[in-house]
Coordinates of C-alpha atoms and ligand atoms in Angstrom, one line a residue:
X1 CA 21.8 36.5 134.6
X2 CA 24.9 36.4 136.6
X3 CA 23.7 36.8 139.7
X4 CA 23.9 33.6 141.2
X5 CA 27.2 33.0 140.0
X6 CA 29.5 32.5 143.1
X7 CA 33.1 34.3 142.7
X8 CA 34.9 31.4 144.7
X9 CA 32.9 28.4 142.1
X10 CA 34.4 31.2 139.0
X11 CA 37.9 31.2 140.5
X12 CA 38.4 27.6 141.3
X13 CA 38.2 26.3 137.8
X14 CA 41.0 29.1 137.1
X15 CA 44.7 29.2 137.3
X16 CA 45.6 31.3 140.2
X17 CA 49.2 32.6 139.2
X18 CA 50.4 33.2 142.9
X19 CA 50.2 29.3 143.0
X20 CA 52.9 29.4 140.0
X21 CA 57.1 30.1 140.0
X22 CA 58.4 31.4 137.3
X23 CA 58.9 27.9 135.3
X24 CA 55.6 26.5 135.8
X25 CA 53.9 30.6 134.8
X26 CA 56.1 30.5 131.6
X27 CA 54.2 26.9 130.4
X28 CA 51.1 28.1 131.4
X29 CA 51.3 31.8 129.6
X30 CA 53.1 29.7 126.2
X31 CA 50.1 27.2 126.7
X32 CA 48.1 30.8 125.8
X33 CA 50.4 32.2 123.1
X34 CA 52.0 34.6 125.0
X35 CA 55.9 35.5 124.1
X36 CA 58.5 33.9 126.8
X37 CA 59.5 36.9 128.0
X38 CA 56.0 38.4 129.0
X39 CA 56.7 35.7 132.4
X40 CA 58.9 38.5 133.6
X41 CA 56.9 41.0 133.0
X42 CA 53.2 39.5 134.6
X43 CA 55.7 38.6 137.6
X44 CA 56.7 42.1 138.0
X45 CA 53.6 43.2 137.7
X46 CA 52.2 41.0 140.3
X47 CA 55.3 41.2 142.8
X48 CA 56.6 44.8 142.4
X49 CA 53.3 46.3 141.7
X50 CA 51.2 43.9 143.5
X51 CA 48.7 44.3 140.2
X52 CA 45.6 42.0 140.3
X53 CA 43.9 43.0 137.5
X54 CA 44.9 42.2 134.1
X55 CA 43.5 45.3 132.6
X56 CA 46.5 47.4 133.9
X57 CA 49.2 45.2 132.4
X58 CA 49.3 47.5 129.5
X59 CA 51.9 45.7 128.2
X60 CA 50.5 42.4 127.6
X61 CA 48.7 42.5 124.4
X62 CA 45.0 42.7 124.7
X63 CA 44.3 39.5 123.1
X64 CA 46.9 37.5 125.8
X65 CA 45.0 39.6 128.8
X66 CA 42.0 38.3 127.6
X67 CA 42.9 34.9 127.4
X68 CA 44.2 35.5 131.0
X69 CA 41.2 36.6 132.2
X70 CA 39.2 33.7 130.7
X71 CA 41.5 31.0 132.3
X72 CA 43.5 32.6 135.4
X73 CA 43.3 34.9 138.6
X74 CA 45.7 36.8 140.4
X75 CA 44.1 35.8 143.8
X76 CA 46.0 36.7 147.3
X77 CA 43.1 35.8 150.3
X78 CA 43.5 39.4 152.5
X79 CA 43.6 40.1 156.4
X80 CA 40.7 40.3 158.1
X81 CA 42.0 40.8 161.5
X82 CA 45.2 42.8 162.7
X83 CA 46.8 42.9 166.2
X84 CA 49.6 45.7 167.2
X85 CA 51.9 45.0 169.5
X86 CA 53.5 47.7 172.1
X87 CA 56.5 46.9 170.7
X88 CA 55.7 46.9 167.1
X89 CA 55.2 43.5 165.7
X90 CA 51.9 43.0 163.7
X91 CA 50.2 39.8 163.6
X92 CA 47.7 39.3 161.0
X93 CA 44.6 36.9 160.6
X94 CA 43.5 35.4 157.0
X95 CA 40.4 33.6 157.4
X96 CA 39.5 30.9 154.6
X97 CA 36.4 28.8 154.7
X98 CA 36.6 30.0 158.7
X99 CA 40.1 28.6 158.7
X100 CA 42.3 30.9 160.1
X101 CA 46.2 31.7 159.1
X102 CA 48.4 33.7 161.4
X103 CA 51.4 35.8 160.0
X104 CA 53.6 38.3 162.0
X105 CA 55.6 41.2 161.4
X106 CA 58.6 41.7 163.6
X107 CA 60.6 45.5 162.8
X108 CA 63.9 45.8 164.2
X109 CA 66.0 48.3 164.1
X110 CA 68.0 47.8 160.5
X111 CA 65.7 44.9 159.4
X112 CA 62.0 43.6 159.7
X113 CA 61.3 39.6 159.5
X114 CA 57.5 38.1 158.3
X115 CA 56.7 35.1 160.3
X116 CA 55.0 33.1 158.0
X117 CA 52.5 29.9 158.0
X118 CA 53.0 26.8 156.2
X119 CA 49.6 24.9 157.4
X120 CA 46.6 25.3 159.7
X121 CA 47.3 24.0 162.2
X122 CA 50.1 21.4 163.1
X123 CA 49.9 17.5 163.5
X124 CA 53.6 17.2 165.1
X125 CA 51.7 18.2 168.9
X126 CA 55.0 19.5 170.1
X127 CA 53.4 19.7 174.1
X128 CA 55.0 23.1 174.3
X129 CA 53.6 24.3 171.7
X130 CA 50.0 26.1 170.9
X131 CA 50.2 25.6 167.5
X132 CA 50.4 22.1 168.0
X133 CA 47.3 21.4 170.4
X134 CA 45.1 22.2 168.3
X135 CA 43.4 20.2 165.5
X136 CA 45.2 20.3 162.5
X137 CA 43.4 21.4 159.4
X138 CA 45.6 21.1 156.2
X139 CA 48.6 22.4 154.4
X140 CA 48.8 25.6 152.8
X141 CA 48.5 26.1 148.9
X142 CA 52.0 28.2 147.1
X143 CA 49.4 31.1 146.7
X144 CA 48.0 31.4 150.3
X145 CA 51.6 31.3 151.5
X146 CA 52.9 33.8 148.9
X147 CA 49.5 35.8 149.8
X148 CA 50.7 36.6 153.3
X149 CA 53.6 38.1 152.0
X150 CA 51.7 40.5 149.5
X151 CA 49.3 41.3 151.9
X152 CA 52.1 42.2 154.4
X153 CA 54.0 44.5 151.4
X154 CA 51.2 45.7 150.5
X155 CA 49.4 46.9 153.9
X156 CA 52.9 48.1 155.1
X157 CA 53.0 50.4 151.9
X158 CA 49.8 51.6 152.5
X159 CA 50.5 52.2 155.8
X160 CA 54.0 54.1 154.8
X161 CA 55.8 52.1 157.4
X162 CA 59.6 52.2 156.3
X163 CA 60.7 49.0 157.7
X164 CA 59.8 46.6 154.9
X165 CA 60.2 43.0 155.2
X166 CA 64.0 42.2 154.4
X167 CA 63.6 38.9 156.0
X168 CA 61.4 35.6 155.9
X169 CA 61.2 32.9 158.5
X170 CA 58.9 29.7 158.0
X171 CA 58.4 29.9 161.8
X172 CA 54.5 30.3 162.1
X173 CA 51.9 28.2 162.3
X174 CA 52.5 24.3 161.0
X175 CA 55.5 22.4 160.0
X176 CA 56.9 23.4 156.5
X177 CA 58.7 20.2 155.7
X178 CA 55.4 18.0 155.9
X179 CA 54.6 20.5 152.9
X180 CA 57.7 20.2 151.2
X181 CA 56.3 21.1 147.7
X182 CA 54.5 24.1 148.3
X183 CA 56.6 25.2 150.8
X184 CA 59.6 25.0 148.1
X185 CA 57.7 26.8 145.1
X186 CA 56.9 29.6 147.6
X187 CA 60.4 29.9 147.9
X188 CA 61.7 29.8 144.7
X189 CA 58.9 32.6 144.5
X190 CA 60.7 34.3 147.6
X191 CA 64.1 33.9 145.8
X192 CA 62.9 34.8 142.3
X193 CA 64.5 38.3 141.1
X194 CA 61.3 39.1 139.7
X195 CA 59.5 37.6 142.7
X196 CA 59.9 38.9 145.9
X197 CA 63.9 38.9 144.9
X198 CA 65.4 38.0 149.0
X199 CA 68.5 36.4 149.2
X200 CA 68.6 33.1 150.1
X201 CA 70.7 34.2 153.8
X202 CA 67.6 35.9 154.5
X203 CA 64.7 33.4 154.5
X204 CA 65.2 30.9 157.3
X205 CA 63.0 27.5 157.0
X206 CA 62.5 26.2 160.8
X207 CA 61.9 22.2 161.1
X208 CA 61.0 20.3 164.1
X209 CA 63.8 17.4 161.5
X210 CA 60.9 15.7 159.3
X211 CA 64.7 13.5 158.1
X212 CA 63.3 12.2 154.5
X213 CA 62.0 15.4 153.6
X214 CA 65.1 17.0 154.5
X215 CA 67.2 14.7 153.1
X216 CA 65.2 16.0 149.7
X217 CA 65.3 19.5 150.6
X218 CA 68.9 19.8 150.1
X219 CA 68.3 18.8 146.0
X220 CA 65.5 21.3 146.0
X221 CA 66.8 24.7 147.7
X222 CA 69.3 26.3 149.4
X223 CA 68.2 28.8 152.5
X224 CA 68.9 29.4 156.0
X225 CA 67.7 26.2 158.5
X226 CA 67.0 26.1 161.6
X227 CA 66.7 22.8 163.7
X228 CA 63.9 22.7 166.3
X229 CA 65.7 20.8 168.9
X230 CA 64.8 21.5 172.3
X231 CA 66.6 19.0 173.9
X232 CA 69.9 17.9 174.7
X233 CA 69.0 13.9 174.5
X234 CA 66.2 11.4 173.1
X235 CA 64.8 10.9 176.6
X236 CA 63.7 14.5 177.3
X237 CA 63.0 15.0 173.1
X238 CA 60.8 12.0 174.0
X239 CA 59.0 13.8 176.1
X240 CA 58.2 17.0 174.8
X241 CA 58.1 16.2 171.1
X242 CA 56.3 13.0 169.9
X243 CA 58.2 13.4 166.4
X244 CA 61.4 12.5 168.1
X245 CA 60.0 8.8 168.3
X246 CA 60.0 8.3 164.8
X247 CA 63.4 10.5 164.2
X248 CA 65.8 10.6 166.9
X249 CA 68.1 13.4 167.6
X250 CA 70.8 11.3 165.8
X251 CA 69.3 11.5 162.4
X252 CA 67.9 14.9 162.9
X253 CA 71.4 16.3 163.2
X254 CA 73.0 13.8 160.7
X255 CA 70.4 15.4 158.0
X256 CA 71.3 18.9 158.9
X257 CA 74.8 18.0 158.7
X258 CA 74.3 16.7 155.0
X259 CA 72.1 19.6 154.6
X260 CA 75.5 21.9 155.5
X261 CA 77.6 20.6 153.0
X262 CA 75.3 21.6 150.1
X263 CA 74.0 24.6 151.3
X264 CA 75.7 28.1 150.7
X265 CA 73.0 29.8 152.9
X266 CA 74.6 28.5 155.7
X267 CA 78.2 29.2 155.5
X268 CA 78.0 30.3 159.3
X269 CA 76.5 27.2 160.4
X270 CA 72.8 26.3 161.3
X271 CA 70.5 27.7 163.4
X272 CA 69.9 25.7 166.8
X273 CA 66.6 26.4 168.1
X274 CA 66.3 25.7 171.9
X275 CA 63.4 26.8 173.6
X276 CA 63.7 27.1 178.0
X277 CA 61.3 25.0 179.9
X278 CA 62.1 25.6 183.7
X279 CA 63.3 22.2 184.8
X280 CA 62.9 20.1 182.2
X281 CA 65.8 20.6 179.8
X282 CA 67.8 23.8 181.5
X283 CA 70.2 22.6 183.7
X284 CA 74.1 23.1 183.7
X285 CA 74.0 19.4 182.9
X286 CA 72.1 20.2 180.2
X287 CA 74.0 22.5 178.6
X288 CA 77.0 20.7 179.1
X289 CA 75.1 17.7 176.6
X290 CA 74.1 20.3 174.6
X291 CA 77.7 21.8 173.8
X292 CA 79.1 18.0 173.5
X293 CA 76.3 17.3 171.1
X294 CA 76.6 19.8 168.7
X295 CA 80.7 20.0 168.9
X296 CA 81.1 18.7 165.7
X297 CA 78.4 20.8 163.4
X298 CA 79.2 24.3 162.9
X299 CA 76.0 26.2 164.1
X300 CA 74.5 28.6 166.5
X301 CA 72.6 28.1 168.9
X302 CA 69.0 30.1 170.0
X303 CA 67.9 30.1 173.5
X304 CA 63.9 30.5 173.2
X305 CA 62.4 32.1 176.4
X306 CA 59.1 29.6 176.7
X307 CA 55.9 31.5 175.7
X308 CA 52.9 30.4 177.5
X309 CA 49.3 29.4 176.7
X310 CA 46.4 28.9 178.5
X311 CA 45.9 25.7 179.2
X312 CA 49.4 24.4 179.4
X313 CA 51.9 23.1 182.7
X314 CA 54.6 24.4 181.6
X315 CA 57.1 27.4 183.5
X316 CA 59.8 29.3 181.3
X317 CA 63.1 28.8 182.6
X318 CA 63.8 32.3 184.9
X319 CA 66.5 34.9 183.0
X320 CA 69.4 33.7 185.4
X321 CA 68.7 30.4 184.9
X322 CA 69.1 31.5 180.8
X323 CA 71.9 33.6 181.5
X324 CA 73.8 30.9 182.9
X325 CA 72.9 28.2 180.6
X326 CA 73.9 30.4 177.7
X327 CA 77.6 31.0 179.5
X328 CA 78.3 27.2 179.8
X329 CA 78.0 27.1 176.0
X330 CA 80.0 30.6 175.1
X331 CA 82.4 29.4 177.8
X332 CA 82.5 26.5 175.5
X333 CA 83.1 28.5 171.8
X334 CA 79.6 28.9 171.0
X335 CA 77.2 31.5 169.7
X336 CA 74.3 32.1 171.9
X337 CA 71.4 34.5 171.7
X338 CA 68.6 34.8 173.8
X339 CA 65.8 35.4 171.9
X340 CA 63.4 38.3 172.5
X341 CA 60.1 37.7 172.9
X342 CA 58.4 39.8 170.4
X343 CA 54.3 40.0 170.5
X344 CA 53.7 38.3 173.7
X345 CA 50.8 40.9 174.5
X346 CA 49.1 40.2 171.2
X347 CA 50.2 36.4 171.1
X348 CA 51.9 36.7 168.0
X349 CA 55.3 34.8 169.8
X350 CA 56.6 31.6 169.0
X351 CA 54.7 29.1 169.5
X352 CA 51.7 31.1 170.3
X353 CA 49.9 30.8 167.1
X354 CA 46.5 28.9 167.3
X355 CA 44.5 30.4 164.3
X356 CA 41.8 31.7 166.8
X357 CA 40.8 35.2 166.9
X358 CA 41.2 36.4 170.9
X359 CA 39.2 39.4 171.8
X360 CA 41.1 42.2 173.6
X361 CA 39.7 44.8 176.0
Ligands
SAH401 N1 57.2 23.6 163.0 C1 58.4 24.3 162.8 C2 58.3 25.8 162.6 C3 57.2 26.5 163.5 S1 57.5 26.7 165.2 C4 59.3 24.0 164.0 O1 58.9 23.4 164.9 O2 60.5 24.3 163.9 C5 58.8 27.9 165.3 C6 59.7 27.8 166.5 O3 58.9 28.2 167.7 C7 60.2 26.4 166.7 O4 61.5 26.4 167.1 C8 59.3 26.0 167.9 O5 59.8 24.9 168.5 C9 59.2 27.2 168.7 N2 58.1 27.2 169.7 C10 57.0 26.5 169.6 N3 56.2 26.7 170.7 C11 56.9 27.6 171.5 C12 56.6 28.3 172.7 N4 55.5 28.1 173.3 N5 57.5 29.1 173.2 C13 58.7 29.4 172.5 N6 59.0 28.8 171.3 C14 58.1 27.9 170.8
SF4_402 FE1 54.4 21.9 165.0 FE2 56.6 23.3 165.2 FE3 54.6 23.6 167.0 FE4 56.0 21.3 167.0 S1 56.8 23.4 167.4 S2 53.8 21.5 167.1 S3 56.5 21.1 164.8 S4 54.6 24.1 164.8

């Protein structure tokens, strides 16, 4: 009688509860009957256990699991795709409605950071960016955000790797701040104690400087930022990043600044993201704008090594030319790190996200 019933029509009239934090679940399990404090205990069911089915919440009275059943889901899309690289980062495809949804698992040493995505896609077109030159498609929902992080628990359990995810950065595919609202309930998820329970010094939100959204994200929530600059003035910015038109380096930075004083994430200052393009914006002179711009905010600065794509002019600056560039600005007081390229062979490094499933020999 059933048969022709669709699962997807059945779930999309329902609650899913990874779209919910903490506040919004407590209405919604009220709205049923349910005491206030079985919030806590559904969310540590779903983010210690990674439970999905209300039958095993034995705790939950039958008659509330029922009523669960009838109007919710615990939905989290999985992997269908996953990518090792030599060196040990994972990138991982979620495919929805043939959309595609790229996360990454870097493992270091003492620590292991999940790349995540905050859209398909990104409508910025940064012109050294893959991400960027493709269509964009939409904005992620709360749940398919918080879903690559459950997936990536949950496989790395399975898997018995030791190196669990002790970090988040918002550094995949799309531009969190043109999702502002998801992108903040996924965090307050992220933050939650019986969420995923990070600090807020280890989940870093990158931005290319969307300004009015930033200006609101410092009411919202406090985590690390990081400031895609790329450029030490508005003429090169100009050039490689089309947002820069409508929000000039000037009230980028201002933004961040304001962002500073409310935030205790970063007590050590923001993160500087400055990705090498041979020629364009690496020369001594550059650096020397670079240092004289950011004298005033307390931050550190990321040299990005440019990944490339097919398809695209652009060289990455060579590792002397790095090297050097990085020494004008110690020379000048500040901290530099040259970022490793992590994933390159799988094309799970920055910028190299598209959403399209490469074949490998
Ligand atoms: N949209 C956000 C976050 C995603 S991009 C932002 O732009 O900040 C994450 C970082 O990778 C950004 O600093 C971005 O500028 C950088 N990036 C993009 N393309 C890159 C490439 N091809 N090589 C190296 N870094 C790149
Ligand atoms: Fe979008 Fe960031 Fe890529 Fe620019 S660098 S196109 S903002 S994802």
């Amino acid at each position: 009688m059933y048969k022709n019933i669709n699962i997807t029509q059945i779930s999309k009239s329902k609650i899913n509860l990874l779209d919910l934090n903490r506040k919004k679940l407590k209405i919604f399990l009220m709205s049923l009957g349910a005491k206030s404090f079985s919030t806590q205990q559904i969310m540590h069911w779903m983010y210690n256990h990674y439970c999905d089915d209300f039958n095993k919440m034995l705790n939950i009275s039958i008659k509330i699991r029922s009523k669960l059943y009838e109007q919710s889901i615990i939905f989290a899309s999985k992997f269908i795709e996953e990518r090792i690289s030599f060196d040990g980062t994972i990138k991982w495809i979620t495919s929805i409605n043939d959309q595609k949804i790229e996360t990454v698992y870097i493992p270091e040493k003492k620590r292991a950071t999940l790349c995540v995505s905050s859209q398909i896609g990104c409508p910025l077109k940064c012109h050294f960016c893959a991400t960027g030159q493709n269509n964009f498609q939409r904005n992620l929902k709360v749940s398919e955000i918080i879903a690559q992080i459950w997936q990536a628990n949950k496989i790395l359990k399975k898997k018995n790797i030791k190196n669990r995810i002790t970090n988040i950065v918002f550094m995949g595919m799309g531009e969190p701040l043109l999702n502002l609202n998801n992108v903040v309930t996924a965090i307050q998820i992220i933050l939650d104690e019986y969420g995923f329970g990070l600090s807020k010094r280890r989940i870093t939100l990158s931005t290319s400087g969307i300004v009015p959204a930033l200006d609101k994200l410092k009411h919202m929530i406090d985590v690390c930022l990081a400031i895609s600059l790329h450029a030490p003035n508005d003429y090169i910015r100009n050039l490689i990043m089309p947002i820069n038109k409508k929000y000039n380096i000037n009230c980028v930075l201002n933004s961040a600044k304001k962002y500073l004083q409310y935030s205790h994430a970063n007590r050590n200052g923001i993160t500087i993201e400055y990705v090498m393009l041979d020629n364009i914006n690496d020369s001594n002179n550059n650096a020397e704008e670079l240092a004289n711009l950011l004298k005033n905010i307390p931050s550190k600065i990321n040299l990005i090594p440019w990944n490339s794509f097919l398809g695209s002019s652009f060289i990455c600056s060579n590792m002397n030319r790095i090297n050097i560039f990085a020494n004008i600005l110690r020379n000048k007081g500040f901290i530099v790190i040259i970022r490793k390229n992590r994933g390159q062979d799988i094309n799970a490094a920055c910028g190299q996200l598209t959403g399209k499933i490469v074949k490998y020999d």
